[in-house]
PDB file of C-alpha atoms in Angstrom:
ATOM      1  CA  MET A   1      28.688   8.827 -25.983  1.00 41.00           C
ATOM      2  CA  LEU A   2      25.028   7.931 -26.389  1.00 35.00           C
ATOM      3  CA  ARG A   3      25.220   5.593 -23.401  1.00 41.00           C
ATOM      4  CA  LEU A   4      26.765   8.336 -21.257  1.00 34.00           C
ATOM      5  CA  THR A   5      24.066  10.774 -22.339  1.00 36.00           C
ATOM      6  CA  ALA A   6      21.325   8.261 -21.524  1.00 34.00           C
ATOM      7  CA  LEU A   7      22.880   7.590 -18.130  1.00 35.00           C
ATOM      8  CA  ALA A   8      23.072  11.320 -17.405  1.00 36.00           C
ATOM      9  CA  LEU A   9      19.392  11.721 -18.305  1.00 38.00           C
ATOM     10  CA  VAL A  10      18.364   8.835 -16.051  1.00 44.00           C
ATOM     11  CA  LEU A  11      20.454  10.152 -13.150  1.00 42.00           C
ATOM     12  CA  GLY A  12      19.196  13.688 -13.630  1.00 45.00           C
ATOM     13  CA  GLY A  13      15.595  12.531 -13.858  1.00 47.00           C
ATOM     14  CA  SER A  14      16.045  10.331 -10.815  1.00 50.00           C
ATOM     15  CA  TRP A  15      17.402  13.245  -8.790  1.00 45.00           C
ATOM     16  CA  ILE A  16      14.412  15.377  -9.744  1.00 54.00           C
ATOM     17  CA  GLY A  17      12.019  12.511  -8.981  1.00 77.00           C
ATOM     18  CA  CYS A  18      13.649  11.938  -5.596  1.00 84.00           C
ATOM     19  CA  SER A  19      13.517  15.603  -4.576  1.00 90.00           C
ATOM     20  CA  MET A  20      10.642  15.957  -2.102  1.00 97.00           C
ATOM     21  CA  PRO A  21       9.261  18.802   0.034  1.00 97.00           C
ATOM     22  CA  GLY A  22      10.319  19.034   3.662  1.00 97.00           C
ATOM     23  CA  SER A  23      12.807  16.794   5.430  1.00 97.00           C
ATOM     24  CA  SER A  24      12.511  13.244   6.675  1.00 97.00           C
ATOM     25  CA  TYR A  25      12.166  13.044  10.440  1.00 98.00           C
ATOM     26  CA  SER A  26      15.369  11.994  12.187  1.00 96.00           C
ATOM     27  CA  GLY A  27      16.300  11.249  15.761  1.00 93.00           C
ATOM     28  CA  PRO A  28      14.534   9.233  18.461  1.00 96.00           C
ATOM     29  CA  LEU A  29      10.862   8.560  17.894  1.00 98.00           C
ATOM     30  CA  PRO A  30       8.436  10.224  20.315  1.00 98.00           C
ATOM     31  CA  PRO A  31       7.126   8.054  23.179  1.00 98.00           C
ATOM     32  CA  VAL A  32       4.416   5.696  22.038  1.00 98.00           C
ATOM     33  CA  THR A  33       0.918   6.968  22.834  1.00 98.00           C
ATOM     34  CA  PRO A  34      -2.001   4.961  24.243  1.00 98.00           C
ATOM     35  CA  ALA A  35      -3.774   5.387  20.891  1.00 98.00           C
ATOM     36  CA  GLN A  36      -0.774   3.916  19.077  1.00 98.00           C
ATOM     37  CA  VAL A  37      -0.669   0.949  21.470  1.00 98.00           C
ATOM     38  CA  THR A  38      -4.353   0.290  20.779  1.00 98.00           C
ATOM     39  CA  LEU A  39      -3.824   0.584  17.037  1.00 98.00           C
ATOM     40  CA  ALA A  40      -0.761  -1.701  17.166  1.00 98.00           C
ATOM     41  CA  ASP A  41      -2.822  -4.357  18.958  1.00 98.00           C
ATOM     42  CA  GLU A  42      -5.563  -4.009  16.361  1.00 98.00           C
ATOM     43  CA  LEU A  43      -3.132  -4.392  13.479  1.00 99.00           C
ATOM     44  CA  LYS A  44      -1.529  -7.403  15.144  1.00 98.00           C
ATOM     45  CA  ALA A  45      -4.915  -9.105  15.529  1.00 98.00           C
ATOM     46  CA  HIS A  46      -5.728  -8.608  11.827  1.00 99.00           C
ATOM     47  CA  VAL A  47      -2.341  -9.936  10.697  1.00 99.00           C
ATOM     48  CA  ALA A  48      -2.593 -12.905  13.071  1.00 98.00           C
ATOM     49  CA  MET A  49      -5.963 -13.819  11.581  1.00 99.00           C
ATOM     50  CA  LEU A  50      -4.984 -13.406   7.936  1.00 99.00           C
ATOM     51  CA  ALA A  51      -1.446 -14.825   7.993  1.00 98.00           C
ATOM     52  CA  GLY A  52      -1.727 -17.075  11.047  1.00 98.00           C
ATOM     53  CA  THR A  53      -5.202 -18.540  11.522  1.00 98.00           C
ATOM     54  CA  ILE A  54      -6.131 -18.427   7.816  1.00 98.00           C
ATOM     55  CA  GLY A  55      -2.618 -18.650   6.357  1.00 98.00           C
ATOM     56  CA  HIS A  56      -1.807 -19.162   2.674  1.00 98.00           C
ATOM     57  CA  ARG A  57      -4.301 -17.159   0.592  1.00 98.00           C
ATOM     58  CA  ASN A  58      -4.234 -17.845  -3.146  1.00 98.00           C
ATOM     59  CA  VAL A  59      -5.894 -19.963  -5.830  1.00 97.00           C
ATOM     60  CA  GLU A  60      -3.950 -23.007  -4.615  1.00 96.00           C
ATOM     61  CA  HIS A  61      -5.753 -22.531  -1.275  1.00 97.00           C
ATOM     62  CA  PRO A  62      -9.182 -21.330  -2.478  1.00 97.00           C
ATOM     63  CA  GLU A  63     -10.940 -21.933   0.837  1.00 98.00           C
ATOM     64  CA  ASN A  64      -8.403 -19.741   2.619  1.00 98.00           C
ATOM     65  CA  LEU A  65      -8.798 -17.069  -0.034  1.00 98.00           C
ATOM     66  CA  LYS A  66     -12.552 -17.093   0.605  1.00 98.00           C
ATOM     67  CA  LYS A  67     -12.034 -17.000   4.367  1.00 98.00           C
ATOM     68  CA  ALA A  68      -9.797 -13.955   4.015  1.00 98.00           C
ATOM     69  CA  ALA A  69     -12.388 -12.188   1.870  1.00 98.00           C
ATOM     70  CA  GLY A  70     -15.080 -13.075   4.401  1.00 98.00           C
ATOM     71  CA  TYR A  71     -12.972 -11.680   7.218  1.00 98.00           C
ATOM     72  CA  ILE A  72     -12.484  -8.381   5.382  1.00 98.00           C
ATOM     73  CA  GLU A  73     -16.203  -8.146   4.638  1.00 98.00           C
ATOM     74  CA  ALA A  74     -17.068  -8.800   8.288  1.00 98.00           C
ATOM     75  CA  GLN A  75     -14.637  -6.149   9.540  1.00 98.00           C
ATOM     76  CA  TRP A  76     -16.001  -3.548   7.152  1.00 98.00           C
ATOM     77  CA  ALA A  77     -19.547  -4.432   8.169  1.00 98.00           C
ATOM     78  CA  LYS A  78     -18.578  -3.848  11.820  1.00 97.00           C
ATOM     79  CA  SER A  79     -17.402  -0.395  10.765  1.00 97.00           C
ATOM     80  CA  GLY A  80     -20.843   0.308   9.296  1.00 96.00           C
ATOM     81  CA  LEU A  81     -19.730  -0.058   5.684  1.00 97.00           C
ATOM     82  CA  LYS A  82     -21.642  -1.737   2.883  1.00 96.00           C
ATOM     83  CA  VAL A  83     -19.408  -4.123   0.969  1.00 98.00           C
ATOM     84  CA  GLY A  84     -19.472  -4.778  -2.767  1.00 98.00           C
ATOM     85  CA  ARG A  85     -17.982  -7.726  -4.659  1.00 98.00           C
ATOM     86  CA  GLN A  86     -16.533  -7.855  -8.143  1.00 98.00           C
ATOM     87  CA  GLU A  87     -16.461 -11.518  -9.061  1.00 98.00           C
ATOM     88  CA  TYR A  88     -14.591 -13.009 -11.991  1.00 98.00           C
ATOM     89  CA  ALA A  89     -13.183 -16.357 -13.107  1.00 97.00           C
ATOM     90  CA  SER A  90      -9.525 -17.182 -12.580  1.00 97.00           C
ATOM     91  CA  ALA A  91      -7.665 -20.501 -12.614  1.00 94.00           C
ATOM     92  CA  GLY A  92     -10.939 -22.381 -12.987  1.00 94.00           C
ATOM     93  CA  GLN A  93     -12.619 -20.822  -9.964  1.00 94.00           C
ATOM     94  CA  SER A  94     -14.443 -17.701  -8.867  1.00 97.00           C
ATOM     95  CA  VAL A  95     -12.390 -14.980  -7.189  1.00 98.00           C
ATOM     96  CA  PHE A  96     -13.403 -11.489  -6.227  1.00 97.00           C
ATOM     97  CA  ASN A  97     -12.298  -7.984  -5.384  1.00 98.00           C
ATOM     98  CA  LEU A  98     -14.038  -6.220  -2.515  1.00 98.00           C
ATOM     99  CA  ASP A  99     -14.855  -2.557  -1.980  1.00 98.00           C
ATOM    100  CA  ALA A 100     -16.683  -0.192   0.331  1.00 98.00           C
ATOM    101  CA  GLU A 101     -17.334   3.536   0.195  1.00 98.00           C
ATOM    102  CA  ILE A 102     -17.667   6.423   2.602  1.00 98.00           C
ATOM    103  CA  LYS A 103     -19.722   8.832   0.517  1.00 97.00           C
ATOM    104  CA  GLY A 104     -18.505  12.396   0.364  1.00 98.00           C
ATOM    105  CA  GLN A 105     -20.030  15.686  -0.691  1.00 97.00           C
ATOM    106  CA  SER A 106     -18.583  15.298  -4.197  1.00 97.00           C
ATOM    107  CA  PRO A 107     -18.224  12.263  -6.470  1.00 96.00           C
ATOM    108  CA  GLU A 108     -14.429  12.655  -6.678  1.00 98.00           C
ATOM    109  CA  ILE A 109     -12.854   9.503  -5.236  1.00 98.00           C
ATOM    110  CA  ILE A 110      -9.770   8.899  -3.124  1.00 98.00           C
ATOM    111  CA  LEU A 111      -9.142   5.155  -3.390  1.00 99.00           C
ATOM    112  CA  ILE A 112      -7.112   3.251  -0.809  1.00 98.00           C
ATOM    113  CA  GLY A 113      -6.335  -0.361  -1.703  1.00 98.00           C
ATOM    114  CA  ALA A 114      -4.406  -3.435  -0.620  1.00 99.00           C
ATOM    115  CA  HIS A 115      -4.174  -6.961  -1.992  1.00 98.00           C
ATOM    116  CA  TYR A 116      -5.316  -9.743   0.316  1.00 99.00           C
ATOM    117  CA  ASP A 117      -3.770 -12.723  -1.458  1.00 98.00           C
ATOM    118  CA  SER A 118      -0.355 -14.138  -0.569  1.00 98.00           C
ATOM    119  CA  VAL A 119       2.277 -15.531  -2.907  1.00 98.00           C
ATOM    120  CA  ARG A 120       2.391 -19.309  -3.305  1.00 97.00           C
ATOM    121  CA  GLY A 121       4.379 -20.903  -0.513  1.00 98.00           C
ATOM    122  CA  SER A 122       4.051 -18.003   1.918  1.00 98.00           C
ATOM    123  CA  PRO A 123       1.538 -17.057   4.628  1.00 98.00           C
ATOM    124  CA  GLY A 124       2.103 -13.422   3.629  1.00 98.00           C
ATOM    125  CA  ALA A 125       2.201 -11.602   6.969  1.00 99.00           C
ATOM    126  CA  ASN A 126       4.018  -8.532   5.718  1.00 98.00           C
ATOM    127  CA  ASP A 127       3.147  -9.165   2.061  1.00 98.00           C
ATOM    128  CA  ASN A 128       0.406  -8.244   2.390  1.00 98.00           C
ATOM    129  CA  ALA A 129      -1.571  -8.888   5.565  1.00 99.00           C
ATOM    130  CA  SER A 130       0.141  -5.770   6.951  1.00 99.00           C
ATOM    131  CA  GLY A 131      -1.390  -3.671   4.167  1.00 99.00           C
ATOM    132  CA  VAL A 132      -4.821  -5.224   4.619  1.00 99.00           C
ATOM    133  CA  ALA A 133      -4.633  -4.671   8.385  1.00 99.00           C
ATOM    134  CA  ALA A 134      -3.920  -1.000   7.724  1.00 99.00           C
ATOM    135  CA  LEU A 135      -6.806  -0.849   5.241  1.00 98.00           C
ATOM    136  CA  LEU A 136      -9.200  -2.259   7.839  1.00 98.00           C
ATOM    137  CA  ALA A 137      -7.959   0.059  10.597  1.00 98.00           C
ATOM    138  CA  LEU A 138      -8.220   3.102   8.344  1.00 98.00           C
ATOM    139  CA  GLY A 139     -11.728   2.141   7.264  1.00 98.00           C
ATOM    140  CA  LYS A 140     -12.828   1.848  10.881  1.00 98.00           C
ATOM    141  CA  ARG A 141     -11.376   5.209  11.882  1.00 98.00           C
ATOM    142  CA  LEU A 142     -12.423   7.196   8.833  1.00 98.00           C
ATOM    143  CA  SER A 143     -15.933   5.760   8.892  1.00 98.00           C
ATOM    144  CA  ALA A 144     -16.268   6.753  12.552  1.00 98.00           C
ATOM    145  CA  HIS A 145     -14.930  10.232  11.758  1.00 98.00           C
ATOM    146  CA  ALA A 146     -17.485  10.740   8.982  1.00 98.00           C
ATOM    147  CA  ALA A 147     -20.310   9.468  11.194  1.00 97.00           C
ATOM    148  CA  ALA A 148     -19.351  11.889  13.974  1.00 98.00           C
ATOM    149  CA  ASN A 149     -18.466  14.939  11.877  1.00 97.00           C
ATOM    150  CA  GLY A 150     -20.425  14.598   8.669  1.00 97.00           C
ATOM    151  CA  PRO A 151     -19.261  13.551   5.190  1.00 97.00           C
ATOM    152  CA  PHE A 152     -15.854  14.449   3.825  1.00 98.00           C
ATOM    153  CA  PRO A 153     -15.777  16.806   0.820  1.00 98.00           C
ATOM    154  CA  LYS A 154     -14.587  13.903  -1.367  1.00 98.00           C
ATOM    155  CA  THR A 155     -15.631  10.241  -1.418  1.00 98.00           C
ATOM    156  CA  LEU A 156     -13.358   7.618   0.130  1.00 98.00           C
ATOM    157  CA  ARG A 157     -13.302   4.161  -1.423  1.00 98.00           C
ATOM    158  CA  LEU A 158     -11.606   1.180   0.195  1.00 98.00           C
ATOM    159  CA  ALA A 159     -10.658  -1.752  -2.007  1.00 99.00           C
ATOM    160  CA  ALA A 160      -9.225  -5.208  -1.259  1.00 99.00           C
ATOM    161  CA  PHE A 161      -7.778  -6.868  -4.348  1.00 99.00           C
ATOM    162  CA  VAL A 162      -7.252 -10.523  -5.197  1.00 98.00           C
ATOM    163  CA  ASN A 163      -4.532 -12.033  -7.426  1.00 98.00           C
ATOM    164  CA  GLU A 164      -1.818  -9.425  -7.048  1.00 98.00           C
ATOM    165  CA  GLU A 165       0.900 -12.039  -6.653  1.00 98.00           C
ATOM    166  CA  PRO A 166       2.524 -14.168  -9.388  1.00 98.00           C
ATOM    167  CA  PRO A 167       1.506 -15.798 -11.661  1.00 98.00           C
ATOM    168  CA  PHE A 168      -1.180 -13.115 -12.029  1.00 98.00           C
ATOM    169  CA  PHE A 169       0.933 -10.014 -11.423  1.00 98.00           C
ATOM    170  CA  GLN A 170       0.609  -7.534 -14.318  1.00 98.00           C
ATOM    171  CA  THR A 171      -1.597  -9.900 -16.306  1.00 98.00           C
ATOM    172  CA  ASP A 172      -5.286  -9.666 -17.224  1.00 98.00           C
ATOM    173  CA  GLN A 173      -6.068 -11.859 -14.198  1.00 98.00           C
ATOM    174  CA  MET A 174      -4.579  -9.415 -11.689  1.00 98.00           C
ATOM    175  CA  GLY A 175      -7.408  -8.342  -9.415  1.00 98.00           C
ATOM    176  CA  SER A 176      -6.611  -4.640  -9.315  1.00 98.00           C
ATOM    177  CA  LEU A 177      -6.263  -4.513 -13.106  1.00 98.00           C
ATOM    178  CA  VAL A 178      -9.697  -6.102 -13.505  1.00 98.00           C
ATOM    179  CA  TYR A 179     -11.008  -3.531 -11.035  1.00 99.00           C
ATOM    180  CA  ALA A 180      -9.251  -0.499 -12.542  1.00 98.00           C
ATOM    181  CA  LYS A 181     -10.496  -1.391 -16.030  1.00 98.00           C
ATOM    182  CA  ARG A 182     -14.055  -1.333 -14.707  1.00 98.00           C
ATOM    183  CA  CYS A 183     -13.395   2.035 -13.069  1.00 98.00           C
ATOM    184  CA  LYS A 184     -12.238   3.398 -16.423  1.00 98.00           C
ATOM    185  CA  GLU A 185     -15.215   1.904 -18.255  1.00 98.00           C
ATOM    186  CA  ARG A 186     -17.532   3.643 -15.791  1.00 98.00           C
ATOM    187  CA  SER A 187     -15.578   6.923 -16.036  1.00 98.00           C
ATOM    188  CA  GLU A 188     -15.205   6.939 -12.264  1.00 98.00           C
ATOM    189  CA  PRO A 189     -13.499  10.152 -11.067  1.00 98.00           C
ATOM    190  CA  ILE A 190     -10.643   8.632  -9.057  1.00 98.00           C
ATOM    191  CA  VAL A 191      -8.256  11.508  -8.337  1.00 98.00           C
ATOM    192  CA  ALA A 192      -5.772   9.546  -6.221  1.00 98.00           C
ATOM    193  CA  MET A 193      -5.034   5.861  -5.584  1.00 98.00           C
ATOM    194  CA  LEU A 194      -2.848   4.691  -2.686  1.00 99.00           C
ATOM    195  CA  ALA A 195      -1.735   1.037  -2.581  1.00 99.00           C
ATOM    196  CA  LEU A 196      -0.794  -0.184   0.903  1.00 99.00           C
ATOM    197  CA  GLU A 197       1.929  -2.715   0.170  1.00 98.00           C
ATOM    198  CA  THR A 198       4.185  -4.527   2.664  1.00 98.00           C
ATOM    199  CA  ILE A 199       4.400  -1.877   5.408  1.00 99.00           C
ATOM    200  CA  GLY A 200       5.559  -3.738   8.547  1.00 98.00           C
ATOM    201  CA  CYS A 201       9.397  -3.887   8.558  1.00 98.00           C
ATOM    202  CA  TYR A 202      11.669  -1.149   9.986  1.00 98.00           C
ATOM    203  CA  SER A 203      15.319  -1.228  11.038  1.00 98.00           C
ATOM    204  CA  ASP A 204      17.858   1.303  12.297  1.00 96.00           C
ATOM    205  CA  ASP A 205      20.752  -1.040  11.494  1.00 97.00           C
ATOM    206  CA  PRO A 206      23.373   0.258   9.049  1.00 95.00           C
ATOM    207  CA  ASP A 207      22.976  -1.128   5.513  1.00 96.00           C
ATOM    208  CA  SER A 208      19.560  -2.572   6.309  1.00 98.00           C
ATOM    209  CA  GLN A 209      18.180  -0.913   3.166  1.00 97.00           C
ATOM    210  CA  ARG A 210      18.930  -1.681  -0.497  1.00 95.00           C
ATOM    211  CA  TYR A 211      17.700  -0.039  -3.693  1.00 93.00           C
ATOM    212  CA  PRO A 212      17.621  -0.710  -7.428  1.00 86.00           C
ATOM    213  CA  LYS A 213      20.213   1.192  -9.445  1.00 76.00           C
ATOM    214  CA  PRO A 214      20.574   4.165  -9.714  1.00 75.00           C
ATOM    215  CA  ILE A 215      18.214   4.989  -6.838  1.00 83.00           C
ATOM    216  CA  SER A 216      20.796   3.957  -4.240  1.00 78.00           C
ATOM    217  CA  LEU A 217      22.575   7.252  -4.890  1.00 81.00           C
ATOM    218  CA  PHE A 218      19.759   9.303  -3.395  1.00 85.00           C
ATOM    219  CA  TYR A 219      18.457   7.520  -0.296  1.00 93.00           C
ATOM    220  CA  PRO A 220      19.629   6.450   3.195  1.00 93.00           C
ATOM    221  CA  SER A 221      21.116   3.058   4.022  1.00 94.00           C
ATOM    222  CA  ARG A 222      18.977   2.462   7.123  1.00 97.00           C
ATOM    223  CA  GLY A 223      15.579   0.896   6.474  1.00 98.00           C
ATOM    224  CA  ASN A 224      13.715   2.834   9.149  1.00 98.00           C
ATOM    225  CA  PHE A 225      11.403   4.863   6.899  1.00 98.00           C
ATOM    226  CA  ILE A 226       8.086   4.517   5.109  1.00 98.00           C
ATOM    227  CA  ALA A 227       8.264   5.166   1.358  1.00 98.00           C
ATOM    228  CA  PHE A 228       5.764   6.810  -0.985  1.00 98.00           C
ATOM    229  CA  VAL A 229       6.555   5.682  -4.543  1.00 98.00           C
ATOM    230  CA  GLY A 230       4.846   6.756  -7.756  1.00 98.00           C
ATOM    231  CA  ASN A 231       5.540   7.290 -11.433  1.00 98.00           C
ATOM    232  CA  VAL A 232       6.421  10.610 -13.042  1.00 97.00           C
ATOM    233  CA  GLN A 233       2.798  11.286 -13.997  1.00 97.00           C
ATOM    234  CA  SER A 234       1.828  10.976 -10.316  1.00 98.00           C
ATOM    235  CA  GLY A 235       4.638  13.246  -9.157  1.00 98.00           C
ATOM    236  CA  GLY A 236       2.381  16.035  -7.881  1.00 98.00           C
ATOM    237  CA  LEU A 237       0.409  13.565  -5.794  1.00 98.00           C
ATOM    238  CA  VAL A 238       3.571  11.991  -4.356  1.00 98.00           C
ATOM    239  CA  LYS A 239       4.994  15.373  -3.390  1.00 98.00           C
ATOM    240  CA  ARG A 240       1.764  16.510  -1.778  1.00 98.00           C
ATOM    241  CA  ILE A 241       1.529  13.361   0.319  1.00 98.00           C
ATOM    242  CA  VAL A 242       5.183  13.388   1.363  1.00 98.00           C
ATOM    243  CA  GLY A 243       4.973  17.079   2.243  1.00 98.00           C
ATOM    244  CA  LYS A 244       1.900  16.554   4.422  1.00 98.00           C
ATOM    245  CA  PHE A 245       3.349  13.463   6.115  1.00 98.00           C
ATOM    246  CA  ARG A 246       6.614  15.242   6.929  1.00 98.00           C
ATOM    247  CA  LYS A 247       4.826  18.342   8.186  1.00 98.00           C
ATOM    248  CA  ASP A 248       2.586  16.513  10.651  1.00 98.00           C
ATOM    249  CA  ILE A 249       4.170  13.137  11.466  1.00 98.00           C
ATOM    250  CA  ARG A 250       7.341  12.449  13.402  1.00 98.00           C
ATOM    251  CA  PHE A 251       8.450   9.301  11.589  1.00 98.00           C
ATOM    252  CA  PRO A 252      11.109   8.886   8.867  1.00 98.00           C
ATOM    253  CA  SER A 253       9.755   9.073   5.317  1.00 98.00           C
ATOM    254  CA  GLU A 254      11.037   9.079   1.763  1.00 98.00           C
ATOM    255  CA  GLY A 255       9.318   9.775  -1.523  1.00 97.00           C
ATOM    256  CA  ALA A 256       9.994   9.173  -5.201  1.00 96.00           C
ATOM    257  CA  ALA A 257       8.237   9.913  -8.484  1.00 97.00           C
ATOM    258  CA  LEU A 258      10.224   7.918 -11.009  1.00 94.00           C
ATOM    259  CA  LEU A 259      10.101   6.392 -14.453  1.00 92.00           C
ATOM    260  CA  GLY A 260       7.765   3.435 -14.243  1.00 91.00           C
ATOM    261  CA  PHE A 261      10.229   0.956 -15.740  1.00 90.00           C
ATOM    262  CA  ILE A 262      12.719   1.322 -12.863  1.00 92.00           C
ATOM    263  CA  GLU A 263      12.828  -1.866 -10.821  1.00 92.00           C
ATOM    264  CA  GLY A 264      10.276  -1.898  -8.001  1.00 94.00           C
ATOM    265  CA  VAL A 265       8.449   1.340  -8.879  1.00 95.00           C
ATOM    266  CA  GLY A 266       5.355  -0.444 -10.232  1.00 96.00           C
ATOM    267  CA  TRP A 267       5.390  -3.494  -7.979  1.00 97.00           C
ATOM    268  CA  SER A 268       1.872  -3.291  -6.573  1.00 98.00           C
ATOM    269  CA  ASP A 269      -1.741  -2.473  -7.373  1.00 98.00           C
ATOM    270  CA  HIS A 270      -1.106   1.218  -8.135  1.00 98.00           C
ATOM    271  CA  TRP A 271       0.390  -0.003 -11.444  1.00 98.00           C
ATOM    272  CA  SER A 272      -3.068  -1.162 -12.555  1.00 98.00           C
ATOM    273  CA  PHE A 273      -4.448   2.328 -12.089  1.00 98.00           C
ATOM    274  CA  TRP A 274      -1.557   3.901 -14.029  1.00 98.00           C
ATOM    275  CA  GLU A 275      -2.461   1.547 -16.863  1.00 98.00           C
ATOM    276  CA  ASN A 276      -5.963   3.003 -16.897  1.00 98.00           C
ATOM    277  CA  GLY A 277      -5.026   6.652 -16.740  1.00 98.00           C
ATOM    278  CA  TYR A 278      -5.264   7.300 -13.004  1.00 98.00           C
ATOM    279  CA  LYS A 279      -2.673   8.809 -10.688  1.00 98.00           C
ATOM    280  CA  GLY A 280      -1.471   6.549  -7.905  1.00 98.00           C
ATOM    281  CA  LEU A 281       1.356   5.566  -5.637  1.00 98.00           C
ATOM    282  CA  MET A 282       2.536   2.798  -3.339  1.00 98.00           C
ATOM    283  CA  VAL A 283       2.952   3.152   0.427  1.00 98.00           C
ATOM    284  CA  THR A 284       5.610   0.595   1.343  1.00 98.00           C
ATOM    285  CA  ASP A 285       8.546  -0.443   3.500  1.00 98.00           C
ATOM    286  CA  THR A 286      10.168  -1.285   0.110  1.00 98.00           C
ATOM    287  CA  ALA A 287       9.509  -5.038   0.432  1.00 97.00           C
ATOM    288  CA  PRO A 288      12.427  -7.127  -1.001  1.00 97.00           C
ATOM    289  CA  PHE A 289      14.808  -4.185  -0.756  1.00 97.00           C
ATOM    290  CA  ARG A 290      14.556  -4.422   3.044  1.00 97.00           C
ATOM    291  CA  TYR A 291      12.487  -7.405   4.168  1.00 98.00           C
ATOM    292  CA  LYS A 292      14.572 -10.587   4.068  1.00 97.00           C
ATOM    293  CA  TRP A 293      11.559 -12.895   4.445  1.00 98.00           C
ATOM    294  CA  TYR A 294       9.836 -11.493   1.355  1.00 98.00           C
ATOM    295  CA  HIS A 295       7.998 -14.233  -0.584  1.00 98.00           C
ATOM    296  CA  THR A 296       9.153 -17.005   1.760  1.00 98.00           C
ATOM    297  CA  LYS A 297       7.494 -19.413   4.161  1.00 98.00           C
ATOM    298  CA  ASP A 298       8.983 -17.345   6.994  1.00 98.00           C
ATOM    299  CA  ASP A 299       6.903 -14.243   6.255  1.00 98.00           C
ATOM    300  CA  THR A 300       4.988 -14.814   9.500  1.00 98.00           C
ATOM    301  CA  PRO A 301       3.190 -12.480  11.931  1.00 98.00           C
ATOM    302  CA  ASP A 302       6.064 -12.411  14.437  1.00 98.00           C
ATOM    303  CA  LYS A 303       8.296 -10.591  11.916  1.00 98.00           C
ATOM    304  CA  ILE A 304       6.300  -7.355  11.908  1.00 98.00           C
ATOM    305  CA  ASP A 305       7.042  -4.273  14.022  1.00 98.00           C
ATOM    306  CA  TYR A 306       3.478  -3.414  15.017  1.00 98.00           C
ATOM    307  CA  GLU A 307       4.295  -0.307  17.015  1.00 98.00           C
ATOM    308  CA  LYS A 308       6.112   1.371  14.142  1.00 98.00           C
ATOM    309  CA  THR A 309       3.470   0.183  11.700  1.00 98.00           C
ATOM    310  CA  ALA A 310       0.856   1.859  13.908  1.00 98.00           C
ATOM    311  CA  ARG A 311       2.791   5.124  13.700  1.00 98.00           C
ATOM    312  CA  VAL A 312       2.805   4.819   9.909  1.00 98.00           C
ATOM    313  CA  VAL A 313      -0.917   4.067   9.742  1.00 98.00           C
ATOM    314  CA  GLU A 314      -1.642   7.132  11.882  1.00 98.00           C
ATOM    315  CA  GLY A 315       0.367   9.171   9.404  1.00 98.00           C
ATOM    316  CA  VAL A 316      -1.430   7.690   6.410  1.00 98.00           C
ATOM    317  CA  GLU A 317      -4.750   8.572   8.059  1.00 98.00           C
ATOM    318  CA  VAL A 318      -3.637  12.206   8.289  1.00 98.00           C
ATOM    319  CA  VAL A 319      -2.639  12.137   4.611  1.00 98.00           C
ATOM    320  CA  ILE A 320      -5.949  10.621   3.534  1.00 98.00           C
ATOM    321  CA  LYS A 321      -7.958  13.202   5.468  1.00 98.00           C
ATOM    322  CA  ASP A 322      -5.958  15.916   3.729  1.00 98.00           C
ATOM    323  CA  LEU A 323      -6.691  14.409   0.306  1.00 98.00           C
ATOM    324  CA  LEU A 324     -10.371  14.102   1.167  1.00 98.00           C
ATOM    325  CA  THR A 325     -10.776  17.703   2.277  1.00 96.00           C
ATOM    326  CA  ASP A 326      -8.922  19.663  -0.402  1.00 84.00           C
TER     327      ASP A 326
END
């Protein structure tokens, strides 16, 4: 009886956490625009550099890890952003997180982050050069917007994290956890954190999408959507973002605000901010629940759908602007 009651509570809570405003877009996607073609080419160039030219990026390949960080710094500098480094020791060497800010009218911070390391044995095109490419593209566009139109009401911070992948994941050596702890120590007013995590795979094929139990009861079987995933405490933020995305963007989307222990819910850098009292969520194609090359040597730049990723990045830009202005 107790087991049945517990199961009912989990299922009921999951249904509530999966209930989102608006409806996911369905039907044929609109014709690709010239702006989306340009953005797709830009994303492809970033992924090709990080996962192709540079390749494996982790403490087993420290020179590549430094090259990736240097590339991110150079791209942000081109966008007119001043880059900061948070250096710390890990595995007998120096590693660092990177950040840059677009100052707003208030000190409240919207933080957008992505990890730039790859898992051992993988060049990490989708996981997570795709997220870093989006981070760079968003920084370029939002910096240009602020320069042309004046500062946003809130401050935007961009962050590129090291050591997200095993063996550092959810340990004291995880880059975003090191960073989030410092944010807490400084009492930084971060009101929302979005982790861009593995965002480049989309499929309309039946049964191309899997889920952890019991989430499979509530979501579609085609992996053609972008997902916004947070914990229960971040539920208001998840619903706001999903509602805005669905209102303005014609691309399939799903959202969930779930118990943090459910498989996959905390599998990125947003977890580090939960641990330090901040609200956050993951923007993702759901990684291993859809992407068959996850954490393999075959996670290469040719596997990514750049046109659909560009549509997603455009939508995330709209969401970020909304968070920055209200």
